[in-house]
Tab-separated table of C-alpha atoms and ligand atoms in Angstrom:
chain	number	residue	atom	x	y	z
U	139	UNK	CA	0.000	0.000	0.000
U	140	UNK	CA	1.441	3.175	-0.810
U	141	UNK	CA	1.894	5.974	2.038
U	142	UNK	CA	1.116	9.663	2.447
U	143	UNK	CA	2.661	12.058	3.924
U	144	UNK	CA	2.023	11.600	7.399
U	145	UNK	CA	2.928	14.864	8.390
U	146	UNK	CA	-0.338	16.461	6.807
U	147	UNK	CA	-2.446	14.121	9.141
U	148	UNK	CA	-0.800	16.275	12.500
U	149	UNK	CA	-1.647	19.807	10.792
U	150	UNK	CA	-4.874	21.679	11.941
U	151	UNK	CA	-7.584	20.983	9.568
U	152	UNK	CA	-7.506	24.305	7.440
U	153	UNK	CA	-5.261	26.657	6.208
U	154	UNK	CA	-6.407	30.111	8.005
U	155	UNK	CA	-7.714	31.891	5.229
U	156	UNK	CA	-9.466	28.917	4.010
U	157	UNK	CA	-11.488	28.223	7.331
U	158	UNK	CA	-12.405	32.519	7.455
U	159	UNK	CA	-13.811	32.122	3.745
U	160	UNK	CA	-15.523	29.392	4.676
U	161	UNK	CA	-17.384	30.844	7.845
U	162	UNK	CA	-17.932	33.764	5.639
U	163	UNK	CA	-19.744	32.278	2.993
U	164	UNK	CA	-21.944	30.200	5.196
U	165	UNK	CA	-22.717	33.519	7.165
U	166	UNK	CA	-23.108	34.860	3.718
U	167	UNK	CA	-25.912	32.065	2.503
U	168	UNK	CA	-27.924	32.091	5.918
U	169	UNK	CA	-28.270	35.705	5.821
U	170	UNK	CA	-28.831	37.167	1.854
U	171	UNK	CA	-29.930	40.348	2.761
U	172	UNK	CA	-26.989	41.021	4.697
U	173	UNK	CA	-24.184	43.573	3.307
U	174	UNK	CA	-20.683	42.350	4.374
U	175	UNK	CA	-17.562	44.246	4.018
U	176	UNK	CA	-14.758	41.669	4.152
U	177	UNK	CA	-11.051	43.038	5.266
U	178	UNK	CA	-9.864	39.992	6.308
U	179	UNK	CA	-7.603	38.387	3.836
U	180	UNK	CA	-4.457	40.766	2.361
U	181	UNK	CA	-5.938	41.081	-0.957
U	182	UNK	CA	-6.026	43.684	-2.978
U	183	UNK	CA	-9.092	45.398	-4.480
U	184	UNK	CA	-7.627	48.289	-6.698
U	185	UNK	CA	-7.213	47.358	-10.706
U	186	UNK	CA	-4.016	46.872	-12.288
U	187	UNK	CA	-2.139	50.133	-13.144
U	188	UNK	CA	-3.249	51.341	-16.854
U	189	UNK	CA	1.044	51.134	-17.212
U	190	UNK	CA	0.891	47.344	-16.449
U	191	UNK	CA	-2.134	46.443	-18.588
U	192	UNK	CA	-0.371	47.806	-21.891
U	193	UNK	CA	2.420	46.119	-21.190
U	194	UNK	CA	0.482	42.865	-20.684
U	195	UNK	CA	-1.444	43.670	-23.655
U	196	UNK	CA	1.371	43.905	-25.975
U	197	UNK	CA	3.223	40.755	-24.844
U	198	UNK	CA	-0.030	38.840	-25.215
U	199	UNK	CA	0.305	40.262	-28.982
U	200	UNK	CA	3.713	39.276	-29.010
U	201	UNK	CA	2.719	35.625	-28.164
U	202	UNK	CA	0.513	35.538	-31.786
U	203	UNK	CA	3.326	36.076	-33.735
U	204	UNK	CA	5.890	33.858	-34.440
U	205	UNK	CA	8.990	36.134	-34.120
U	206	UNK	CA	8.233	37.268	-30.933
U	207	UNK	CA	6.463	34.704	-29.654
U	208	UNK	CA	8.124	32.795	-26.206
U	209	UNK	CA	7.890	29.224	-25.188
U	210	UNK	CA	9.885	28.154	-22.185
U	211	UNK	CA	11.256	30.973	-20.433
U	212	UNK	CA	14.850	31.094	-18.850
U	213	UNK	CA	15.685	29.853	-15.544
U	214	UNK	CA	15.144	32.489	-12.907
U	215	UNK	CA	13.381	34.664	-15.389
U	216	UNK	CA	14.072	36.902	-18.023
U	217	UNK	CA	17.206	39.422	-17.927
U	218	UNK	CA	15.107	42.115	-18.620
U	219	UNK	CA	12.956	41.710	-15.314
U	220	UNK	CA	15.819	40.330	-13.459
U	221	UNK	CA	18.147	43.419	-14.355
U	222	UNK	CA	15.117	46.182	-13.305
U	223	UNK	CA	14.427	44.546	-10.248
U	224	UNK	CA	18.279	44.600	-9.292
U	225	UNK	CA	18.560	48.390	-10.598
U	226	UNK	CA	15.249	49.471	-8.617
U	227	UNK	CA	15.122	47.399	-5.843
U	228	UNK	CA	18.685	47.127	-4.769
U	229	UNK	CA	21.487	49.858	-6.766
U	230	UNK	CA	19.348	52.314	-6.173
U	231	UNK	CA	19.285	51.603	-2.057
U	232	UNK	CA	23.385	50.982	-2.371
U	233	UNK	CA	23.041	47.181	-1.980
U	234	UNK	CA	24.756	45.158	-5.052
U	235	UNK	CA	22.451	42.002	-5.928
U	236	UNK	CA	23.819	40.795	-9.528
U	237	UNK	CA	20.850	39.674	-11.565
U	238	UNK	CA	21.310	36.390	-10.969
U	239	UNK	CA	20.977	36.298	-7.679
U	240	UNK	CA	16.946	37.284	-8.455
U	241	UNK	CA	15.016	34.720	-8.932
U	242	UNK	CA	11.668	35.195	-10.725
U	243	UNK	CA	8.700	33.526	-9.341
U	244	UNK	CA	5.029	33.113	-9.223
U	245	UNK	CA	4.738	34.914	-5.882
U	246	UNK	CA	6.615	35.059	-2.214
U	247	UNK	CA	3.777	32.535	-0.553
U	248	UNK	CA	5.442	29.928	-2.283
U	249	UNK	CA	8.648	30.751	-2.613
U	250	UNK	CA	8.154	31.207	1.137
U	251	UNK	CA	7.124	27.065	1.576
U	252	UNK	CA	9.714	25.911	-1.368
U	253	UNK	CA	12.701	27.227	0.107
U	254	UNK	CA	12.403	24.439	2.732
U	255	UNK	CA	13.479	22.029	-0.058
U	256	UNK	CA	16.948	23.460	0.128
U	257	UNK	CA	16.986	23.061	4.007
U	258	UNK	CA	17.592	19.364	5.870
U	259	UNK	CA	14.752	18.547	7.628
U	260	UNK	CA	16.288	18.833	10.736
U	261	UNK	CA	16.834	21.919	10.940
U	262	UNK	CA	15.282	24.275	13.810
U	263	UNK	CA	12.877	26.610	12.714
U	264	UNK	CA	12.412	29.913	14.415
U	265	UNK	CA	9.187	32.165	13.904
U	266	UNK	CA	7.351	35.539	15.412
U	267	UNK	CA	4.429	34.743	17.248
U	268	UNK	CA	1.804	36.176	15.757
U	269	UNK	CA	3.547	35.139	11.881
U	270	UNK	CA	2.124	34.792	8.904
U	271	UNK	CA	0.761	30.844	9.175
U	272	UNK	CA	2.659	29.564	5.508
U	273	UNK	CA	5.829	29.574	7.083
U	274	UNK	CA	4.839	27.201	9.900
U	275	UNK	CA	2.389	25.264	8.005
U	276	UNK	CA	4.960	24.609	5.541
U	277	UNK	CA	7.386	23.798	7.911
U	278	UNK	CA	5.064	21.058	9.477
U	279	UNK	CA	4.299	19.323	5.691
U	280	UNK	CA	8.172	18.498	5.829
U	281	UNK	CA	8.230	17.465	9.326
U	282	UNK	CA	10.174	20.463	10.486
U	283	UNK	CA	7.654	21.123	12.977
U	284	UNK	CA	6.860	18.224	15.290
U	285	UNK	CA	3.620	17.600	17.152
U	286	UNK	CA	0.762	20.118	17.144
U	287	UNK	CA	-0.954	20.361	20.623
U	288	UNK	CA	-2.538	23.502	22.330
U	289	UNK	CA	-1.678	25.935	19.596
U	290	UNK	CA	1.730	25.047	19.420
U	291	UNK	CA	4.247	22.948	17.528
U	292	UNK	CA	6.941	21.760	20.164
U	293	UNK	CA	10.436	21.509	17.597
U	294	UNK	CA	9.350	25.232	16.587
U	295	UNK	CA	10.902	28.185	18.427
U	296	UNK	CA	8.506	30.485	19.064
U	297	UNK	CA	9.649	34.246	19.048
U	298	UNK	CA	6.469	35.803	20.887
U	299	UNK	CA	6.076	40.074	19.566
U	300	UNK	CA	3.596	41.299	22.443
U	301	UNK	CA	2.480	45.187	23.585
U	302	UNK	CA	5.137	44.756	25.725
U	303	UNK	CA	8.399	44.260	23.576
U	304	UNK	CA	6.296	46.434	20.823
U	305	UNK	CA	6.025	43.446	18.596
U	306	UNK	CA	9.665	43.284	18.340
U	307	UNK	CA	10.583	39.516	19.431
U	308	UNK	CA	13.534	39.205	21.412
U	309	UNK	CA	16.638	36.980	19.886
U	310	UNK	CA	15.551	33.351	20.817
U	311	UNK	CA	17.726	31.961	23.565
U	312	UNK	CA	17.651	28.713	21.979
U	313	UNK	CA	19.644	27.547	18.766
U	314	UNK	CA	17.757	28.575	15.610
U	315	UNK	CA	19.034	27.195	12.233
U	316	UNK	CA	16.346	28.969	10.260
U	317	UNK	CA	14.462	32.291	11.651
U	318	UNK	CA	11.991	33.618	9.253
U	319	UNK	CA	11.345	37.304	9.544
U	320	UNK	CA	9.010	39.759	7.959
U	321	UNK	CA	9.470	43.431	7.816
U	322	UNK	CA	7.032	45.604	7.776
U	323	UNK	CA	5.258	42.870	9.294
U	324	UNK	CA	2.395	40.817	8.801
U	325	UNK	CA	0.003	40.350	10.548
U	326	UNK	CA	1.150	43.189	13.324
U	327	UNK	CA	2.119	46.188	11.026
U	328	UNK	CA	5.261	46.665	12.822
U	329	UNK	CA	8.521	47.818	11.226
U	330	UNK	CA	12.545	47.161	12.486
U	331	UNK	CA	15.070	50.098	12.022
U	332	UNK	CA	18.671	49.778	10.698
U	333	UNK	CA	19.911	48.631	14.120
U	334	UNK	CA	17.254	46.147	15.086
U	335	UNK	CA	17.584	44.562	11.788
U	336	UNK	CA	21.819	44.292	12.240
U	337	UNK	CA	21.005	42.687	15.897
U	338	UNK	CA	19.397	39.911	13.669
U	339	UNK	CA	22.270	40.041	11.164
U	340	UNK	CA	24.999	39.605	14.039
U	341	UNK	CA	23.374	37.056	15.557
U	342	UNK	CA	22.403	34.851	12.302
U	343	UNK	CA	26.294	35.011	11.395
U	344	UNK	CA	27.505	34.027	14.981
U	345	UNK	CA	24.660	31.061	15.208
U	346	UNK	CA	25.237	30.228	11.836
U	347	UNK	CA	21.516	30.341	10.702
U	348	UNK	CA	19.827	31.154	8.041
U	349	UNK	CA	17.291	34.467	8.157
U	350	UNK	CA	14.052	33.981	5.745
U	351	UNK	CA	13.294	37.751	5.157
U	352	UNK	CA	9.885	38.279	3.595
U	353	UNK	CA	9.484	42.067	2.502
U	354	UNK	CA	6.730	41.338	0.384
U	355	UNK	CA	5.137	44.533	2.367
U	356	UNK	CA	8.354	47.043	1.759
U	357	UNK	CA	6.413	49.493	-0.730
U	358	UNK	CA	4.643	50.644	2.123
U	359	UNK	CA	7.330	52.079	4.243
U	360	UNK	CA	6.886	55.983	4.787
U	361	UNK	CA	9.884	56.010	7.276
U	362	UNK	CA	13.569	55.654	6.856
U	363	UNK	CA	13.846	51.965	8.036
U	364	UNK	CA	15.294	49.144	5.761
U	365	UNK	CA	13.719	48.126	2.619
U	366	UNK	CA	16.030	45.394	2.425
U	367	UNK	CA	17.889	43.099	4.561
U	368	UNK	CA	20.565	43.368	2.317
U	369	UNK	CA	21.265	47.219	3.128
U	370	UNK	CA	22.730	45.601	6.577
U	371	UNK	CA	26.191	44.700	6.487
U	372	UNK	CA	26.533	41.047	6.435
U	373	UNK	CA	23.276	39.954	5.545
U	374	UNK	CA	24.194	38.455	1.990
U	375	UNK	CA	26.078	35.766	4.001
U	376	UNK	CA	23.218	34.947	6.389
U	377	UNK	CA	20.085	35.808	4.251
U	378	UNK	CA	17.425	34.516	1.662
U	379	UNK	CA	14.678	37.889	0.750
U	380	UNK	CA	11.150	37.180	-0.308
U	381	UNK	CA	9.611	40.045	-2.644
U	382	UNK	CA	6.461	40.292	-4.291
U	383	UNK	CA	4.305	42.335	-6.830
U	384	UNK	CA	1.063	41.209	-5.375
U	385	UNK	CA	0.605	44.080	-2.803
U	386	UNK	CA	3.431	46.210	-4.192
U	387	UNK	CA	0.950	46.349	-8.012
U	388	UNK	CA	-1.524	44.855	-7.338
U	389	UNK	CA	-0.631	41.222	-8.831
U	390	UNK	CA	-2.379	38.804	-5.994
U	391	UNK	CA	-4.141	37.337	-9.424
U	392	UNK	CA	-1.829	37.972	-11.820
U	393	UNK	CA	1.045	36.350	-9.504
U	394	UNK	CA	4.695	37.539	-10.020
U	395	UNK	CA	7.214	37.836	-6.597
U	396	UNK	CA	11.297	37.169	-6.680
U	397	UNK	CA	13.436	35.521	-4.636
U	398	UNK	CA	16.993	36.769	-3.473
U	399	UNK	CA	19.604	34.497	-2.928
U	400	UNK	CA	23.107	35.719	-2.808
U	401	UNK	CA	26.046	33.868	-3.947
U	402	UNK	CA	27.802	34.464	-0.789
U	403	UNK	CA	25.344	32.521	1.185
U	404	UNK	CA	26.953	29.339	1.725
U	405	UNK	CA	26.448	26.284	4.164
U	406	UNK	CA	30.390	24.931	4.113
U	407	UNK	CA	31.199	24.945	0.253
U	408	UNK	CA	27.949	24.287	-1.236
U	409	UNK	CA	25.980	27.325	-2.580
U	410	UNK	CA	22.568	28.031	-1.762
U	411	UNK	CA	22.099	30.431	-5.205
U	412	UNK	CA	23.357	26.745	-7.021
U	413	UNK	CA	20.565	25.243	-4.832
U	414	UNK	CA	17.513	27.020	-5.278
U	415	UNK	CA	18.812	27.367	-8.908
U	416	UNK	CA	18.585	23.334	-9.039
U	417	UNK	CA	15.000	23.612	-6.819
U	418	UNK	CA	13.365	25.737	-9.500
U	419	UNK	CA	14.853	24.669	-12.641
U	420	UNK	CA	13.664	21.318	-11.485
U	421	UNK	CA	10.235	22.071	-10.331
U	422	UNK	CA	9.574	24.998	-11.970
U	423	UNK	CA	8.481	26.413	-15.150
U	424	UNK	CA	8.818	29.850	-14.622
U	425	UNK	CA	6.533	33.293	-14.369
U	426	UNK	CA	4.332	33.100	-17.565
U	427	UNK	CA	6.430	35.784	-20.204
U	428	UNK	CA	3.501	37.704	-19.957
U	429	UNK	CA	3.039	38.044	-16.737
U	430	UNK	CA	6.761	39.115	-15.911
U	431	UNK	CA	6.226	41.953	-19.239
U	432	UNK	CA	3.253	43.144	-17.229
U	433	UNK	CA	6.174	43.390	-13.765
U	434	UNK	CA	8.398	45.345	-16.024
U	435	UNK	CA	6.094	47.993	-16.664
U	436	UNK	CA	6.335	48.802	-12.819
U	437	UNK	CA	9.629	49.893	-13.148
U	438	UNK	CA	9.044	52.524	-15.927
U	439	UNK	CA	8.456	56.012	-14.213
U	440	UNK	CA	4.698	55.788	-15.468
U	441	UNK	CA	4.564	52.544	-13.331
U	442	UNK	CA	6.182	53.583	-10.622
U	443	UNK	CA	3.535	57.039	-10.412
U	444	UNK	CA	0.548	55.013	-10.861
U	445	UNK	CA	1.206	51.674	-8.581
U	446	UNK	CA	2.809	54.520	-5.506
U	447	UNK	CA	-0.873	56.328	-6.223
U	448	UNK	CA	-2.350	52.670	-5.142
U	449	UNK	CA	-0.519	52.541	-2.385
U	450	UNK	CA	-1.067	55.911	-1.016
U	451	UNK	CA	-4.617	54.862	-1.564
U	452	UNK	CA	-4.180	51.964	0.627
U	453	UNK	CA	-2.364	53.509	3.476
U	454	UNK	CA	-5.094	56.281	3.675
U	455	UNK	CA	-7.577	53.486	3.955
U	456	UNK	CA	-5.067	52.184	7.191
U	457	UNK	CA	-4.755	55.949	8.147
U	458	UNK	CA	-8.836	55.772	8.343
U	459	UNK	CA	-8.704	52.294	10.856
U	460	UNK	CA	-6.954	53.428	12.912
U	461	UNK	CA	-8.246	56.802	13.906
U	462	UNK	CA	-11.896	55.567	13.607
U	463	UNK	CA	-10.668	52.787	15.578
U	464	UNK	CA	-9.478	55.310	17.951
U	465	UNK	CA	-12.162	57.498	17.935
U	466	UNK	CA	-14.436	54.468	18.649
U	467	UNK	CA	-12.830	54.302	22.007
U	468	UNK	CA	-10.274	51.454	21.451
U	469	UNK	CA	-7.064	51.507	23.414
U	470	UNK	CA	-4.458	49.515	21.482
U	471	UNK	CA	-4.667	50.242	17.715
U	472	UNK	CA	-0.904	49.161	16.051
U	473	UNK	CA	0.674	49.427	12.643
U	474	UNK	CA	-0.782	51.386	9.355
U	475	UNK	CA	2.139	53.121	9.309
U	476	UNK	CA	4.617	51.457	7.330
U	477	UNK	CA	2.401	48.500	6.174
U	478	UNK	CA	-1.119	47.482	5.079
U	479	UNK	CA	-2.254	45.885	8.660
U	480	UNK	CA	-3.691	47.483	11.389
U	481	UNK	CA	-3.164	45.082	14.933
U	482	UNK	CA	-5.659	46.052	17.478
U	483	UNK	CA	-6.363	44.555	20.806
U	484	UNK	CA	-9.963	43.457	21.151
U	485	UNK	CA	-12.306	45.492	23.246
U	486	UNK	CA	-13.585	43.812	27.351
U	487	UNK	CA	-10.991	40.679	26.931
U	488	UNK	CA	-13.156	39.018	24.131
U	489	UNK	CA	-10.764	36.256	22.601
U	490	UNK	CA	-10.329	36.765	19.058
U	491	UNK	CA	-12.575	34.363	17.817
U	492	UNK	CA	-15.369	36.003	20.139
U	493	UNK	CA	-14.642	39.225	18.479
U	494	UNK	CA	-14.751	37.503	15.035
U	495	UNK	CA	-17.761	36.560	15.275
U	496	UNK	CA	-19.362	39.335	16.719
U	497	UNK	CA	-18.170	42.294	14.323
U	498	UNK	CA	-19.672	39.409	11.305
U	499	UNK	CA	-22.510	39.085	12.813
U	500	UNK	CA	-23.455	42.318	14.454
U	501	UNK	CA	-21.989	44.657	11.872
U	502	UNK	CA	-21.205	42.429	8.850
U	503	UNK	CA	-17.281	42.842	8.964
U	504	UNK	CA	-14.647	40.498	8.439
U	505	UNK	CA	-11.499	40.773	10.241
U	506	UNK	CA	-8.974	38.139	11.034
U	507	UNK	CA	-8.717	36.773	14.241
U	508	UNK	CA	-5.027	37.476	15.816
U	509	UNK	CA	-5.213	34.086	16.886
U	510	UNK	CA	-5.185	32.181	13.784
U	511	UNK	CA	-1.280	33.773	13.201
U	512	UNK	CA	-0.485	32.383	16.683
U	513	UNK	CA	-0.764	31.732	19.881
U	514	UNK	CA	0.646	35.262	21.287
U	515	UNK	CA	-2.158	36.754	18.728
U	516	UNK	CA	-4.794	35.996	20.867
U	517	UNK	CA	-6.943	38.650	22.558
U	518	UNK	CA	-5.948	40.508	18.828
U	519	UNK	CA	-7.279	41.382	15.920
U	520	UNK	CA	-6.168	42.372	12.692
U	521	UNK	CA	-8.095	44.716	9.584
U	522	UNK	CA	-6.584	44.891	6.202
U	523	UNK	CA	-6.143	48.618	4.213
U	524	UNK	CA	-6.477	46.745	1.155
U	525	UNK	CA	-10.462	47.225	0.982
U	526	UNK	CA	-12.106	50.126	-1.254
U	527	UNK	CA	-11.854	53.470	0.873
U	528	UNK	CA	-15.891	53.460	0.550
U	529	UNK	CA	-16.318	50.098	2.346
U	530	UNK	CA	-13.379	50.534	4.752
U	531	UNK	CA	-15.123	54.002	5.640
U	532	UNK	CA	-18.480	52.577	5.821
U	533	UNK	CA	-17.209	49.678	7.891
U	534	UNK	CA	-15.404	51.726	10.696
U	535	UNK	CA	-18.484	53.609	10.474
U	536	UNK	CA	-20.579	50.408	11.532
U	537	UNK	CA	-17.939	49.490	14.155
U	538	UNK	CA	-17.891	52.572	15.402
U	539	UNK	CA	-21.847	53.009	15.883
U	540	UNK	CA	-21.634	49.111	17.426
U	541	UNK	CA	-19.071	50.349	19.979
L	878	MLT	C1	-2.673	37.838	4.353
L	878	MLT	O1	-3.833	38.227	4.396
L	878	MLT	O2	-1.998	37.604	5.351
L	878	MLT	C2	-2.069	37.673	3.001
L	878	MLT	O3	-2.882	38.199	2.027
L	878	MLT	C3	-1.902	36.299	2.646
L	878	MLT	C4	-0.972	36.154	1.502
L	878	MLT	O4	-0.341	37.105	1.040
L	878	MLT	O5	-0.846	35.019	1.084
């Protein structure tokens, strides 16, 4: 008889997102009449910039005709997304990533959960409690994680960000081979400076571990914090970086991200670039040519205007949260600053779920409970910036009436 995966059969039942949808729509079909504003789930609601549609317009023309048409696309992507992402993304901040160190992909979720092929399984995996659940749940399909009981995994380190550190997780007193990190984060909103981020440099080179940086939320910074983990000394021998056009253009259905892997990243004499180079070539087919024309077009200055116009958008949307949410009376209202997530505390000690279910049912918003990120995310709750500003008005207007 052949066997599963046995690891699956320890994981909770649904993926986060999956179980909110789901209690959603069943909400949704016992109550018709019913208007419901959703700002759970990060996605985004603004069209594609006008800049990015040409561009995916005239690559789909260039597909009809045979002397521009593409079939199988180069490993890692094409030079000509490869070489704007290093220009824009990392000469321009100072920090020298050769193109070939990018790696094109179809988004940071699953670049995110592939990486761990590269990675023994034995390895020690260290995550932020609250964290964004695909790096644990990812880490449990390859039996990384251990056994799941009260919350917890027990062979995960968990790094707990709480009102009192500021949602900054102390260094982890035990060994950590691989510490995933996300700046600005998700789910809190929080952002590390210059020196918090070279604490996590310094100590990643003296453990020898590997940091997982997702900064699939870096167009959002307004301050002068890193956009990188690369503009800290030392991180391109201690560092993988996660990047993605979903949030940054609007691509959470179009699908584009990159990976970073420097060549100076080594584990004894084997390369980790030569790795993840032998990971996707193997597994992967590559962006669609389309698709990575349509990422291009985010680098040309047209691009850039139009997609930073989205995100101004969006963080006036987060700017409206959180003062209605203060307004409304509550106490602990976090992030919207440098990121798309606002992190408040729920109101009389209602556990997350409890607060869930009454904003859905009382005012017909969906939020996502702080728990479902982790254990240290109970008694929190978290809104997303990435709704229409007439719904996320309308819904802080409801919450604000119910409070
Ligand atoms: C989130 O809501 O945390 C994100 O949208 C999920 C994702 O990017 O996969």
């Amino acid at each position: 008889m052949f066997k599963i995966n046995e690891n699956f059969l320890k994981m909770p039942k649904s993926y986060l997102f999956a179980d909110i949808a789901r209690r959603v729509n069943e909400f949704q079909a016992a109550h018709p009449e019913r208007s419901i504003i959703r700002l759970g789930i990060g996605d985004v609601t603004k069209p594609l910039a006008p800049e990015v549609i040409k561009s995916l317009h005239n690559a789909v023309d260039e597909m009809g005709v045979a002397e521009t048409f593409q079939g199988y696309g180069p490993d890692g992507g094409y030079d000509f997304l490869r070489n704007l992402i290093a220009e824009h993304d990392y000469h321009s901040r100072g920090v020298d990533i050769a193109a070939d160190e990018i790696f094109v992909s179809d988004g940071a979720k699953s670049d995110c959960g592939n990486i761990g092929d590269i990675f023994g399984t034995d390895n020690v995996v260290a995550v932020c409690d609250p964290v964004y659940p695909v790096y644990v749940d990812t880490n449990a399909m390859a039996g990384r994680a251990g056994t799941y009981s009260n919350d917890k995994w027990d062979n995960i380190v968990y790094m707990p960000c709480t009102l009192e550190n500021g949602f900054s997780p102390e260094l982890p007193k035990e060994h950590a081979d691989l510490i995933y990190l996300c700046y600005p984060n998700n789910p809190t909103g929080a952002s590390i400076t210059y020196e918090g981020l070279k604490k996590w440099v310094d100590f990643a080179i003296e453990q020898g571990s590997v940091i997982l940086y997702d900064s699939a939320y870096e167009a959002f910074i307004t301050e002068d914090i890193p956009h990188s983990i690369f503009e800290i000394e030392g991180a391109k021998s201690c560092a993988i970086e996660f990047r993605s056009f979903s949030k940054t253009a609007g691509f959470t259905g179009t699908r584009c991200g990159y990976t970073v892997v420097p060549k100076e990243l080594k584990c004894g004499e084997v390369s980790l670039n030569s790795l993840w180079l032998r990971r996707q070539s193997t597994k992967f087919n590559g962006t669609p040519y389309i698709v990575q024309r349509a990422a291009a077009a985010v680098y040309t200055p047209e691009g850039q205007r139009q997609i930073k116009g989205t995100i101004a958008y969006y963080l006036n949307n987060a700017k409206l949260i959180r003062e209605g949410l203060i307004s409304a009376g509550f106490e602990n209202v976090f992030g919207g600053i440098n990121a798309p997530y606002i992190w408040l505390k729920t109101p009389n000690k209602l556990t997350s779920w409890e607060f869930f279910d009454k904003l859905l049912n009382e005012v017909g918003v969906v939020g996502t409970p702080g728990s479902g990120f982790g254990p240290s995310g109970e008694h929190y709750f978290r809104l997303t910036a990435f709704g229409s500003t007439e719904n996320t008005k309308e819904a802080i207007a409801r919450i604000i009436r119910n409070a």
